[in-house]
mmCIF file of C-alpha atoms and ligand atoms in Angstrom:
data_model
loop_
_atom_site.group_PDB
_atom_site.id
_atom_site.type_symbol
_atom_site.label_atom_id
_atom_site.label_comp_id
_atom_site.label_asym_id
_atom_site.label_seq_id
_atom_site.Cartn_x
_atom_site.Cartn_y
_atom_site.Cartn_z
ATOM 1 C CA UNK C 171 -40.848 -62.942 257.225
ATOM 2 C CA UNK C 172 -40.044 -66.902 256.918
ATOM 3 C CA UNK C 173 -42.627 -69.334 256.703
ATOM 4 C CA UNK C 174 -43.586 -71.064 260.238
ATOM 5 C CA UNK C 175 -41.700 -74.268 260.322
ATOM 6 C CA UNK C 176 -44.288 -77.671 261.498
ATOM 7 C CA UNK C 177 -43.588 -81.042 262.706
ATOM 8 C CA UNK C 178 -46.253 -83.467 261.383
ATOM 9 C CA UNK C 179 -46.013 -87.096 262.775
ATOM 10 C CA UNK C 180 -49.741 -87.841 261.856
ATOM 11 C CA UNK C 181 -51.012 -89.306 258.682
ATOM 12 C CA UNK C 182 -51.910 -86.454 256.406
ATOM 13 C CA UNK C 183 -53.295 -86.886 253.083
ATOM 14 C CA UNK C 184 -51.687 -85.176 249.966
ATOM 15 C CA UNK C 185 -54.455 -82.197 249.468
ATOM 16 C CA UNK C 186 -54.059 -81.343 252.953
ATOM 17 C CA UNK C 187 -50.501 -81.543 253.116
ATOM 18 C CA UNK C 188 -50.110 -79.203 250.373
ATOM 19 C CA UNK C 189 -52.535 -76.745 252.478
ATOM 20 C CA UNK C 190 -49.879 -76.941 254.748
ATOM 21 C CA UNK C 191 -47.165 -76.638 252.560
ATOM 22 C CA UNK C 192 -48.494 -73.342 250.681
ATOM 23 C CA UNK C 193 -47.956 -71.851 254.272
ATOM 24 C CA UNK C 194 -45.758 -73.745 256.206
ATOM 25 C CA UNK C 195 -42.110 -75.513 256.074
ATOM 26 C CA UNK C 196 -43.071 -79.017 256.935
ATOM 27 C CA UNK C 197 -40.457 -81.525 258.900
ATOM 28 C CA UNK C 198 -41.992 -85.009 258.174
ATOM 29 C CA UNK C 199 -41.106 -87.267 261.619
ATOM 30 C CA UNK C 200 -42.455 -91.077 261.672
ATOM 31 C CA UNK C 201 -45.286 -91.573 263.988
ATOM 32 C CA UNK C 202 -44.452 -92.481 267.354
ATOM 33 C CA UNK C 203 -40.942 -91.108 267.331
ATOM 34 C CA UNK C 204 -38.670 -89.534 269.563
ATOM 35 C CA UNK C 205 -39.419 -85.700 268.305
ATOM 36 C CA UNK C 206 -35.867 -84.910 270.684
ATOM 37 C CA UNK C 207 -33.931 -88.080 269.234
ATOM 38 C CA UNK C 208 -34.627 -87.462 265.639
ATOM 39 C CA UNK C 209 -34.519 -83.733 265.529
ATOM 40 C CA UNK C 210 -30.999 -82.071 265.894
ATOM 41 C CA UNK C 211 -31.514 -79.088 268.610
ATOM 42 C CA UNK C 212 -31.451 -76.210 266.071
ATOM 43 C CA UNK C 213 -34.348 -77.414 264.377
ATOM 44 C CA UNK C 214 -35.905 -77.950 267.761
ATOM 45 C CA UNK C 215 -35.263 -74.114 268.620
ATOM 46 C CA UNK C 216 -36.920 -73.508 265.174
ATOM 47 C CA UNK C 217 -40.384 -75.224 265.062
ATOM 48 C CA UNK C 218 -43.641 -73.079 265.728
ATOM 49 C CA UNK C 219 -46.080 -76.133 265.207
ATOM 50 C CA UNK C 220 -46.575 -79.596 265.786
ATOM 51 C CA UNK C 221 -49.091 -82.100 264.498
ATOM 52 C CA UNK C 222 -49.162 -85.279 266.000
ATOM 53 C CA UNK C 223 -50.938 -88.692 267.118
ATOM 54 C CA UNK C 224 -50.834 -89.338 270.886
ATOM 55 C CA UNK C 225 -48.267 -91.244 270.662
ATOM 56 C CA UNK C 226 -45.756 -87.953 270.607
ATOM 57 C CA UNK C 227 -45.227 -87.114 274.354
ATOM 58 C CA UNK C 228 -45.567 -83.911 275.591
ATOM 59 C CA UNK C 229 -43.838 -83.546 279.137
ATOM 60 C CA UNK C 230 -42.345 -80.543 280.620
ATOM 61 C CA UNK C 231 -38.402 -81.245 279.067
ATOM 62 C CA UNK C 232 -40.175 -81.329 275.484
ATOM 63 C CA UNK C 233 -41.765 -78.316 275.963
ATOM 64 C CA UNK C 234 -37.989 -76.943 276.908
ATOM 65 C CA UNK C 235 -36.707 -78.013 273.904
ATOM 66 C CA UNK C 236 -39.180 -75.700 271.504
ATOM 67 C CA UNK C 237 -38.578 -72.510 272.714
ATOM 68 C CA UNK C 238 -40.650 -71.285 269.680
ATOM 69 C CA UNK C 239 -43.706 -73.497 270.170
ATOM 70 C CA UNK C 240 -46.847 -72.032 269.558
ATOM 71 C CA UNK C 241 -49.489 -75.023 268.909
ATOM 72 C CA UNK C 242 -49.774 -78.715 269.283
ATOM 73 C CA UNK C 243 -52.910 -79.913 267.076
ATOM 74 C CA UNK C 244 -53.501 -83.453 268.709
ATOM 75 C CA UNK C 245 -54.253 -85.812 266.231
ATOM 76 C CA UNK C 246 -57.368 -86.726 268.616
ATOM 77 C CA UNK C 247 -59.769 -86.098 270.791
ATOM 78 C CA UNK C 248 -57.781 -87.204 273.675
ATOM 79 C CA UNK C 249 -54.549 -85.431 274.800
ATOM 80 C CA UNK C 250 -53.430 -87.154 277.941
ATOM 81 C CA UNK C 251 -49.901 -87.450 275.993
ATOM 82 C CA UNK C 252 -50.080 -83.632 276.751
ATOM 83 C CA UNK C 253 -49.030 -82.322 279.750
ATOM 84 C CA UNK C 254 -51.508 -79.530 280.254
ATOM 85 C CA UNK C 255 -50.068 -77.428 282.672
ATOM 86 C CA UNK C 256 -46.595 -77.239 281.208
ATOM 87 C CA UNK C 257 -47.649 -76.319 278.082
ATOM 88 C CA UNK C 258 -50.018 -73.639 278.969
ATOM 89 C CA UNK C 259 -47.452 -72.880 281.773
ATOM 90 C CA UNK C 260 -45.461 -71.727 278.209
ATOM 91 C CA UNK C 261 -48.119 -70.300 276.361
ATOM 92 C CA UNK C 262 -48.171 -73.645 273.890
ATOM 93 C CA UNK C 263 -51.940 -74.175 272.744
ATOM 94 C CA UNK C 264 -53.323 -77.235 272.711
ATOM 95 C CA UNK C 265 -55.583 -77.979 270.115
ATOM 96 C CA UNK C 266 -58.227 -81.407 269.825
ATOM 97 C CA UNK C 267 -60.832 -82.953 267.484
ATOM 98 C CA UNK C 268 -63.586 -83.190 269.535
ATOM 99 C CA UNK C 269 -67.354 -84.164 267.972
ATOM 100 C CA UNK C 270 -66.501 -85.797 265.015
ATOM 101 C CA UNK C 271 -65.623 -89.177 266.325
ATOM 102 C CA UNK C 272 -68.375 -89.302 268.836
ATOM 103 C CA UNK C 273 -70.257 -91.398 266.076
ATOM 104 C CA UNK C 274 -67.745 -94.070 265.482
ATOM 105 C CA UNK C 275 -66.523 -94.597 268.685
ATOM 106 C CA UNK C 276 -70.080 -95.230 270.151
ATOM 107 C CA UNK C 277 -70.759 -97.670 267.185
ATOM 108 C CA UNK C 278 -67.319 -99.929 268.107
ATOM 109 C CA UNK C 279 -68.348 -99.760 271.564
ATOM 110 C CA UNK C 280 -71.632 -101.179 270.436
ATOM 111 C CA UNK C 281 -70.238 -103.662 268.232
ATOM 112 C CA UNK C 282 -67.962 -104.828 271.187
ATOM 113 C CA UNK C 283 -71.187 -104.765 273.310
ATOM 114 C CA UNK C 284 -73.108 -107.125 271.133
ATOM 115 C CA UNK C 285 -70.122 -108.971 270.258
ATOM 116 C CA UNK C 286 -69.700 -110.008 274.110
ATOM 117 C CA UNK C 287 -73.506 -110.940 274.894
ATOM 118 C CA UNK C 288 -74.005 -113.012 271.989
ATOM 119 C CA UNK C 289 -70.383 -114.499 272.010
ATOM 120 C CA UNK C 290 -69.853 -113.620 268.022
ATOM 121 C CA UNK C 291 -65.750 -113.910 268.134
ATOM 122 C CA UNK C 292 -66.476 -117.883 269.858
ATOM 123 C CA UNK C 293 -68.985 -118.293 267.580
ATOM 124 C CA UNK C 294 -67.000 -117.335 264.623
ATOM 125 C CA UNK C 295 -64.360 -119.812 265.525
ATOM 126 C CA UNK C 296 -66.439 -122.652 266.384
ATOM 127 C CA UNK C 297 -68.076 -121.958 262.882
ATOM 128 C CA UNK C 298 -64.547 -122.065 261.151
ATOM 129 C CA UNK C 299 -62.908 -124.515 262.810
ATOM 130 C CA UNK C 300 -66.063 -127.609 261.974
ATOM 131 C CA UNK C 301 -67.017 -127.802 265.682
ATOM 132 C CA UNK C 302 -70.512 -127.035 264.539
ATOM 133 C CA UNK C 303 -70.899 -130.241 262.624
ATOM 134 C CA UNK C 304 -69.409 -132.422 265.487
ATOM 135 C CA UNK C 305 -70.468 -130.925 268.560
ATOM 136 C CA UNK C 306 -73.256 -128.847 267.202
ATOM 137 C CA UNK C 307 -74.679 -125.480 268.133
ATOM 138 C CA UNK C 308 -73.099 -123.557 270.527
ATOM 139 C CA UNK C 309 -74.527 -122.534 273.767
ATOM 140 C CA UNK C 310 -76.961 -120.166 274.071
ATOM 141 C CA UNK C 311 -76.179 -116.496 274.711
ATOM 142 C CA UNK C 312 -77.440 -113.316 275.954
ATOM 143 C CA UNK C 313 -79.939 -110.568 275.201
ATOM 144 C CA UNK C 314 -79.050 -106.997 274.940
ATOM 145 C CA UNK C 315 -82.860 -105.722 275.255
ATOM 146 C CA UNK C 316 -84.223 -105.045 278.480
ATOM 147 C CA UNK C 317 -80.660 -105.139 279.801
ATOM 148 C CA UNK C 318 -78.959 -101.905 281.532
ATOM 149 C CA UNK C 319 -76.166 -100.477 280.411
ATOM 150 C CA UNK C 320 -73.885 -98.061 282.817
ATOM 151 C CA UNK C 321 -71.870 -95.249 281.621
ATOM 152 C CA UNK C 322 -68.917 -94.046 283.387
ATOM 153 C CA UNK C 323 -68.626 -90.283 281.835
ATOM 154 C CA UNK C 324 -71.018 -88.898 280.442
ATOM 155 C CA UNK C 325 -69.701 -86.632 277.761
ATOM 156 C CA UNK C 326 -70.346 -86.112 274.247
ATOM 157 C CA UNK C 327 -69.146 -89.547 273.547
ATOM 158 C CA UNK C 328 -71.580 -91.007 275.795
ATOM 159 C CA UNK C 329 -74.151 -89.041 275.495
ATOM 160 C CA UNK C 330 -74.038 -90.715 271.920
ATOM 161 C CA UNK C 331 -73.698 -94.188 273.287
ATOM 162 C CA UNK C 332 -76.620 -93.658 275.586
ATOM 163 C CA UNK C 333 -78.541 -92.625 272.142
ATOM 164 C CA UNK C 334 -77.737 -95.972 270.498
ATOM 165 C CA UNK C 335 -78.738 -97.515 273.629
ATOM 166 C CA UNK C 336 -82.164 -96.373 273.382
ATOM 167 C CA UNK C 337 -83.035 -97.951 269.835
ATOM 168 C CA UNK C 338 -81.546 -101.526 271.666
ATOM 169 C CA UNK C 339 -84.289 -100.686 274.193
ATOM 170 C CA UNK C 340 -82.154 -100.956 277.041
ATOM 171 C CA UNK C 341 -81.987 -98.979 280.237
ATOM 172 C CA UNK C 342 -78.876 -96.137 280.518
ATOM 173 C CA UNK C 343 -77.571 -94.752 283.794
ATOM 174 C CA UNK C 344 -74.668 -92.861 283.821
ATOM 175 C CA UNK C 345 -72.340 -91.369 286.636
ATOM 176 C CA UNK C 346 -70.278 -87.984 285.774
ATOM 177 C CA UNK C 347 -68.461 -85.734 287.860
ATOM 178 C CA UNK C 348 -71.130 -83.402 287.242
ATOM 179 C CA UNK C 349 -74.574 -83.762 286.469
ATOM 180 C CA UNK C 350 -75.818 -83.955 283.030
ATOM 181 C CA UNK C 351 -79.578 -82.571 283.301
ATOM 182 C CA UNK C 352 -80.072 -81.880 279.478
ATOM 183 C CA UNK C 353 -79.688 -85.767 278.766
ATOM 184 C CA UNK C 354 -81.758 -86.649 281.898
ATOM 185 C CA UNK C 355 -84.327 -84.058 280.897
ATOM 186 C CA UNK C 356 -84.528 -85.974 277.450
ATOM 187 C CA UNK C 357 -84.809 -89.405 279.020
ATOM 188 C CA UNK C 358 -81.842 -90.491 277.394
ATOM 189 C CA UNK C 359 -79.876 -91.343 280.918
ATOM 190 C CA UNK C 360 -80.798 -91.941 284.628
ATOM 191 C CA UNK C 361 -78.358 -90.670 287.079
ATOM 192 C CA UNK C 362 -76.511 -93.188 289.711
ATOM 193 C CA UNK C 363 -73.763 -92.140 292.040
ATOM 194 C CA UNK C 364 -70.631 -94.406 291.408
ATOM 195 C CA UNK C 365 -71.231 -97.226 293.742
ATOM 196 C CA UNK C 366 -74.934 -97.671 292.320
ATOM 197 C CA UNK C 367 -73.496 -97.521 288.245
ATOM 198 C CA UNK C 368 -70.993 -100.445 289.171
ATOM 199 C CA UNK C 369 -73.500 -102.514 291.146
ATOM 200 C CA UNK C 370 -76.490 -101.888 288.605
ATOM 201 C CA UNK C 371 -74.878 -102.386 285.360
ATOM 202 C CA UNK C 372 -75.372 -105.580 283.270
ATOM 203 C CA UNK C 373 -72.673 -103.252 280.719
ATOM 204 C CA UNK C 374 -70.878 -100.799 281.959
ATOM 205 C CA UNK C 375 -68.644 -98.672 279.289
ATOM 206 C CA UNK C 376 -66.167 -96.400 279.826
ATOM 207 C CA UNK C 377 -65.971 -93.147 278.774
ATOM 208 C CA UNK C 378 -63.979 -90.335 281.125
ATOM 209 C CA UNK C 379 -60.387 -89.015 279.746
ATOM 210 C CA UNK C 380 -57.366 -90.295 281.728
ATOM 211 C CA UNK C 381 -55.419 -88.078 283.890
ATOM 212 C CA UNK C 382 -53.753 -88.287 287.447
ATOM 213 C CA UNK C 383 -57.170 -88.771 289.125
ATOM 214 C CA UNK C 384 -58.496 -91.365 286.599
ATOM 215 C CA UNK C 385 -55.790 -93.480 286.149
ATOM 216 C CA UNK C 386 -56.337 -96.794 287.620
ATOM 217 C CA UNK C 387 -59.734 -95.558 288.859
ATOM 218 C CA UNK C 388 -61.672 -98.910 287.856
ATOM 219 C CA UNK C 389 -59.975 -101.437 289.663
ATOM 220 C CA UNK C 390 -60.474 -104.472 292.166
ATOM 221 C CA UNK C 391 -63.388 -102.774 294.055
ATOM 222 C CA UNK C 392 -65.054 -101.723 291.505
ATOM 223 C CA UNK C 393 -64.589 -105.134 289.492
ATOM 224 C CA UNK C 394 -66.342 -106.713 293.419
ATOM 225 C CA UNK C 395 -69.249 -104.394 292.883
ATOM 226 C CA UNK C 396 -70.185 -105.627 289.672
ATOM 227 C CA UNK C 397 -72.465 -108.428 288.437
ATOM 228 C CA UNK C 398 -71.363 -111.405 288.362
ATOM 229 C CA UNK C 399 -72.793 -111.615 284.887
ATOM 230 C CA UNK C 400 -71.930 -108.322 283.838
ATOM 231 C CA UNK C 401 -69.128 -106.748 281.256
ATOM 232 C CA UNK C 402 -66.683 -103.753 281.209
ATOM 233 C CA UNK C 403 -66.162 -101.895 277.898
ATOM 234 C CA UNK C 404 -63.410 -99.359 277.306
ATOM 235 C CA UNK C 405 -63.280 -97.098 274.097
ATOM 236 C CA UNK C 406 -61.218 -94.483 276.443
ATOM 237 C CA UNK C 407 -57.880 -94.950 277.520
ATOM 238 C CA UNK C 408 -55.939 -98.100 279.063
ATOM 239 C CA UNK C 409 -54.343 -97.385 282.136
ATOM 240 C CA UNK C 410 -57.954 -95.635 283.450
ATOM 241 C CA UNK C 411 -58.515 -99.412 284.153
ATOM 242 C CA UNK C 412 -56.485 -100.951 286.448
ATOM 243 C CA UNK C 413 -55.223 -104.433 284.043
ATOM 244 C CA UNK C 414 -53.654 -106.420 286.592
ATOM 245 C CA UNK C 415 -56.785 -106.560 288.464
ATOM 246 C CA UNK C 416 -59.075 -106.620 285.567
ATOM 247 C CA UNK C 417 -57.465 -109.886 284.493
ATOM 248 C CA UNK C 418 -57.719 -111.148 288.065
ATOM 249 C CA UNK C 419 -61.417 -110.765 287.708
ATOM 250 C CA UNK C 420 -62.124 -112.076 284.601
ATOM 251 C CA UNK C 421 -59.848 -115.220 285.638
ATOM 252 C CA UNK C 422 -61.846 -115.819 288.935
ATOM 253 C CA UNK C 423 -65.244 -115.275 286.813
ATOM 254 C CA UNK C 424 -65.831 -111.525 289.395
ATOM 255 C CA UNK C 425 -67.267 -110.175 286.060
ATOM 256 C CA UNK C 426 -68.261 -112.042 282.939
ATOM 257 C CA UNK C 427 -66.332 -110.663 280.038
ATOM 258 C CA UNK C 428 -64.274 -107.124 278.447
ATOM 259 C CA UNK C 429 -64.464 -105.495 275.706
ATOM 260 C CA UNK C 430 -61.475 -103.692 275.011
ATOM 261 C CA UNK C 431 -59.831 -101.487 272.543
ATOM 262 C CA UNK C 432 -57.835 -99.472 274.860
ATOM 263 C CA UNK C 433 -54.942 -101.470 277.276
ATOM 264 C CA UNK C 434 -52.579 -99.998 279.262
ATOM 265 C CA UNK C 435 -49.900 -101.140 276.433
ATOM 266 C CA UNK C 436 -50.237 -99.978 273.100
ATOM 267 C CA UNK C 437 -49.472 -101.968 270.941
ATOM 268 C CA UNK C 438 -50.551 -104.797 273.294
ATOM 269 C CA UNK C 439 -48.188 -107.691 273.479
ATOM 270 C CA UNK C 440 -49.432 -111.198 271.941
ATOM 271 C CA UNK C 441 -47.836 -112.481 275.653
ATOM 272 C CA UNK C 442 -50.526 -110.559 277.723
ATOM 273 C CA UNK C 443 -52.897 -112.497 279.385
ATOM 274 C CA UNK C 444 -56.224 -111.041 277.661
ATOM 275 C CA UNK C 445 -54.978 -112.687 274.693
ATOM 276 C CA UNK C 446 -55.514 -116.184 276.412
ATOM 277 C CA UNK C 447 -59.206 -115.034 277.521
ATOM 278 C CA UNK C 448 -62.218 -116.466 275.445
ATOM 279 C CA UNK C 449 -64.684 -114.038 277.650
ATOM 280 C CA UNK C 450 -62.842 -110.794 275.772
ATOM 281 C CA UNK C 451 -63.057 -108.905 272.959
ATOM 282 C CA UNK C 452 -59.684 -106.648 271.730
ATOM 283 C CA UNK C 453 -59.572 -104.340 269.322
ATOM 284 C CA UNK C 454 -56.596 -102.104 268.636
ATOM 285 C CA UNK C 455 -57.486 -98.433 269.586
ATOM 286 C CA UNK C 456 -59.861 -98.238 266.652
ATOM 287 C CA UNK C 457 -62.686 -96.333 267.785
ATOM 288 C CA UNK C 458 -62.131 -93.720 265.500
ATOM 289 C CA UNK C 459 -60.165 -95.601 263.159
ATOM 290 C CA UNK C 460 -62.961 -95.583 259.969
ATOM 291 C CA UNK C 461 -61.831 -93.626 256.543
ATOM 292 C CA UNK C 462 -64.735 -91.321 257.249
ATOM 293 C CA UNK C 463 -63.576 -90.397 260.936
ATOM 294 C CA UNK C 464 -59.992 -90.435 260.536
ATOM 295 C CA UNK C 465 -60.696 -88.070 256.886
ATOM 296 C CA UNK C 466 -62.908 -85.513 259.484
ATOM 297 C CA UNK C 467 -60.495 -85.756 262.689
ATOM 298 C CA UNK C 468 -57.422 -84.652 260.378
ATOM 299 C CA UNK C 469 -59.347 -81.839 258.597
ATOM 300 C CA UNK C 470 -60.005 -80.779 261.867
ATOM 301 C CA UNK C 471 -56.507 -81.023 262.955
ATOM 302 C CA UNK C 472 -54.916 -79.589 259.775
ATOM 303 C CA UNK C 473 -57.437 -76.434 260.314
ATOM 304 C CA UNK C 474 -56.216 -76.096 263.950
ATOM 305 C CA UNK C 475 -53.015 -76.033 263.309
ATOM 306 C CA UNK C 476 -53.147 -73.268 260.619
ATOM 307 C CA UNK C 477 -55.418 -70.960 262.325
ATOM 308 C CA UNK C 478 -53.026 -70.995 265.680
ATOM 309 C CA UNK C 479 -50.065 -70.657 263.418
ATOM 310 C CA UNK C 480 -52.196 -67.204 261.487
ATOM 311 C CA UNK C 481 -53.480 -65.866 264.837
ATOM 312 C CA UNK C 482 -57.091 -67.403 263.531
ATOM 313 C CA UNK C 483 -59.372 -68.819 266.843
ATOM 314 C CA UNK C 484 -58.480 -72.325 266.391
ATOM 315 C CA UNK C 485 -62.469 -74.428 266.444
ATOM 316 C CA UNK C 486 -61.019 -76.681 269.074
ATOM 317 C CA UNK C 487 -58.833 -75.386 271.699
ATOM 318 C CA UNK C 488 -57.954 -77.032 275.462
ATOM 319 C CA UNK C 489 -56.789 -74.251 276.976
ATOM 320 C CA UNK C 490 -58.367 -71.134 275.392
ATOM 321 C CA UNK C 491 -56.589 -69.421 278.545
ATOM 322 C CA UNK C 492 -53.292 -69.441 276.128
ATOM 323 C CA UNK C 493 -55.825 -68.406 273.154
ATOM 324 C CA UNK C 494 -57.075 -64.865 275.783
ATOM 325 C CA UNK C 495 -53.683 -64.584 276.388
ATOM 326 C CA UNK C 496 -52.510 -64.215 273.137
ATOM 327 C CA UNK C 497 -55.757 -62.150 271.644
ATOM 328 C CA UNK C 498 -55.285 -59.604 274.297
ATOM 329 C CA UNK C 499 -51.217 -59.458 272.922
ATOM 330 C CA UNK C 500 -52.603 -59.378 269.120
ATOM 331 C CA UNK C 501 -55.309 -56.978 269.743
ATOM 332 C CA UNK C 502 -52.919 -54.686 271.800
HETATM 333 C C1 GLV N 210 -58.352 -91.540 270.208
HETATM 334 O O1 GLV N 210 -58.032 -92.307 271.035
HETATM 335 C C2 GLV N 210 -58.656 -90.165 270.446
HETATM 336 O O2 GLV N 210 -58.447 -89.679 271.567
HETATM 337 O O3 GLV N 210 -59.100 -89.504 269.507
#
């Protein structure tokens, strides 16, 4: 029988690669690129795997074009580039790195956090540019103790930003879809329904995946509900924050600052108008982006792809209804 044939359009070191390559035909495609432009459509009908960033698409007439399909490891925790129920629609499973990010992206969200109440990127520049010798210190900032920080979502990410909370001594209330009683029972979190999280919050982070119901879902009313003195973080996805009216509200002083390293364009333009804002903070979708992260995510995603591909459980799968499916056919 021939070898499985993969797309990989992630960055995969050379010990993995040649995991791959002991079992697999590999077609290299750059990051970010058209998989249907740069592939000619007999190679298309040929490919069994993918393994990608988010930044390959997944809609319905990409599915069409790899008849053979049988895994997409997402180079991610995320996989809103995935359209879910076209790919399970065709028996295509999706496959994730869940937990082993949770760490880093709670620690930039932190460093964002901090950054913003103690102004550290003004400072920085004020320091560099001599301003401290003419005009002297500058003005005083914030504390993060004793301050309350809201979560929207309260998944595993969360859960670990609500832990790094605590040692900051700070108050966390969190609002999820549904209920999450373990981290109440262990003090880590109070529970708020939405209104209460946005009006409460002196921080309020981010943290629910984007999809048709979450896109856009913090917006101008939610921005009006908010402390005048308080700031957004978001380590999830862009376009779950409405931009247009987020920069509305930081222009007319509704909140007090963002910390972003999500926007609704990736990269994001030097022209947009969060560049011009001293009250934000931008990072480019880094949250996992350490040596240490990135070296565990892509383990993880090399492993997924390799059990799918040898009828192995996959350890991270999004719709294990493809995975029952195809046991049931194996074990038959
Ligand atoms: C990064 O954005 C991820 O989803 O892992």
């Amino acid at each position: 029988m021939s070898q499985p044939r993969v797309i990989i359009t992630a960055p995969v070191p050379a010990d993995l690669r040649e995991q791959i390559a002991a079992r697999c035909e590999i077609i290299d495609v750059p990051t970010g690129s058209n998989l249907l432009e740069t592939l000619g459509k007999e190679q298309l009908a040929n490919i069994d795997g993918i393994i990608c960033t988010v930044r390959s698409k997944f809609d319905e007439s990409v599915f069409d074009a790899f008849p053979r399909l049988r895994v997409v490891s997402n180079f991610a925790v995320g996989y809103d580039n995935v359209n879910m129920p076209a790919a399970t629609a065709r028996n295509v499973l999706v496959c994730n790195t869940p937990k082993v990010l949770d760490g880093a992206v709670a620690d930039l969200t932190f460093g964002m956090l901090i950054c913003l109440a103690r102004n550290m990127v003004n400072g920085d520049a004020h320091v560099r540019s001599g301003a401290w010798a003419g005009k002297g210190a500058p003005a005083l900032t914030h504390d993060i103790r004793g301050k309350t920080l809201g979560l929207l979502g309260m998944g595993r990410i969360g859960r670990v930003v609500a832990e790094t909370a605590k040692a900051f001594n700070m108050k966390v209330i969190y609002h999820n879809r549904t209920r999450n009683t373990e981290a109440e029972a262990a003090g880590v979190a109070e529970y708020r329904d939405r209104d209460a999280l946005f009006a409460e919050s002196d921080f309020l982070s981010v943290h629910i995946p984007l999809n048709p119901e979450t896109r856009h879902s913090v917006g101008a009313k939610e921005f009006a509900a908010m402390k005048p003195t308080a700031y957004l973080l978001n380590t999830a996805r862009g376009p779950v924050v409405d931009e247009a009216a987020l920069i509305e509200a930081l222009k007319n002083g509704t909140i007090a600052g963002a910390g972003l390293d999500v926007m609704e364009q990736e990269p994001l333009p030097a022209s947009s108008p969060l560049c011009e804002l001293p009250s934000v903070v931008l990072q480019a979708h880094v949250g996992s982006g350490t040596v240490e992260t990135r070296r565990a995510m892509i383990d993880l995603a090399v492993r997924n792809l390799l059990d799918a591909l040898s009828n192995t459980r996959p350890q991270a799968i999004v719709n294990p209804e493809v995975w029952a499916t195809r046991s049931e056919s194996i074990n038959a």
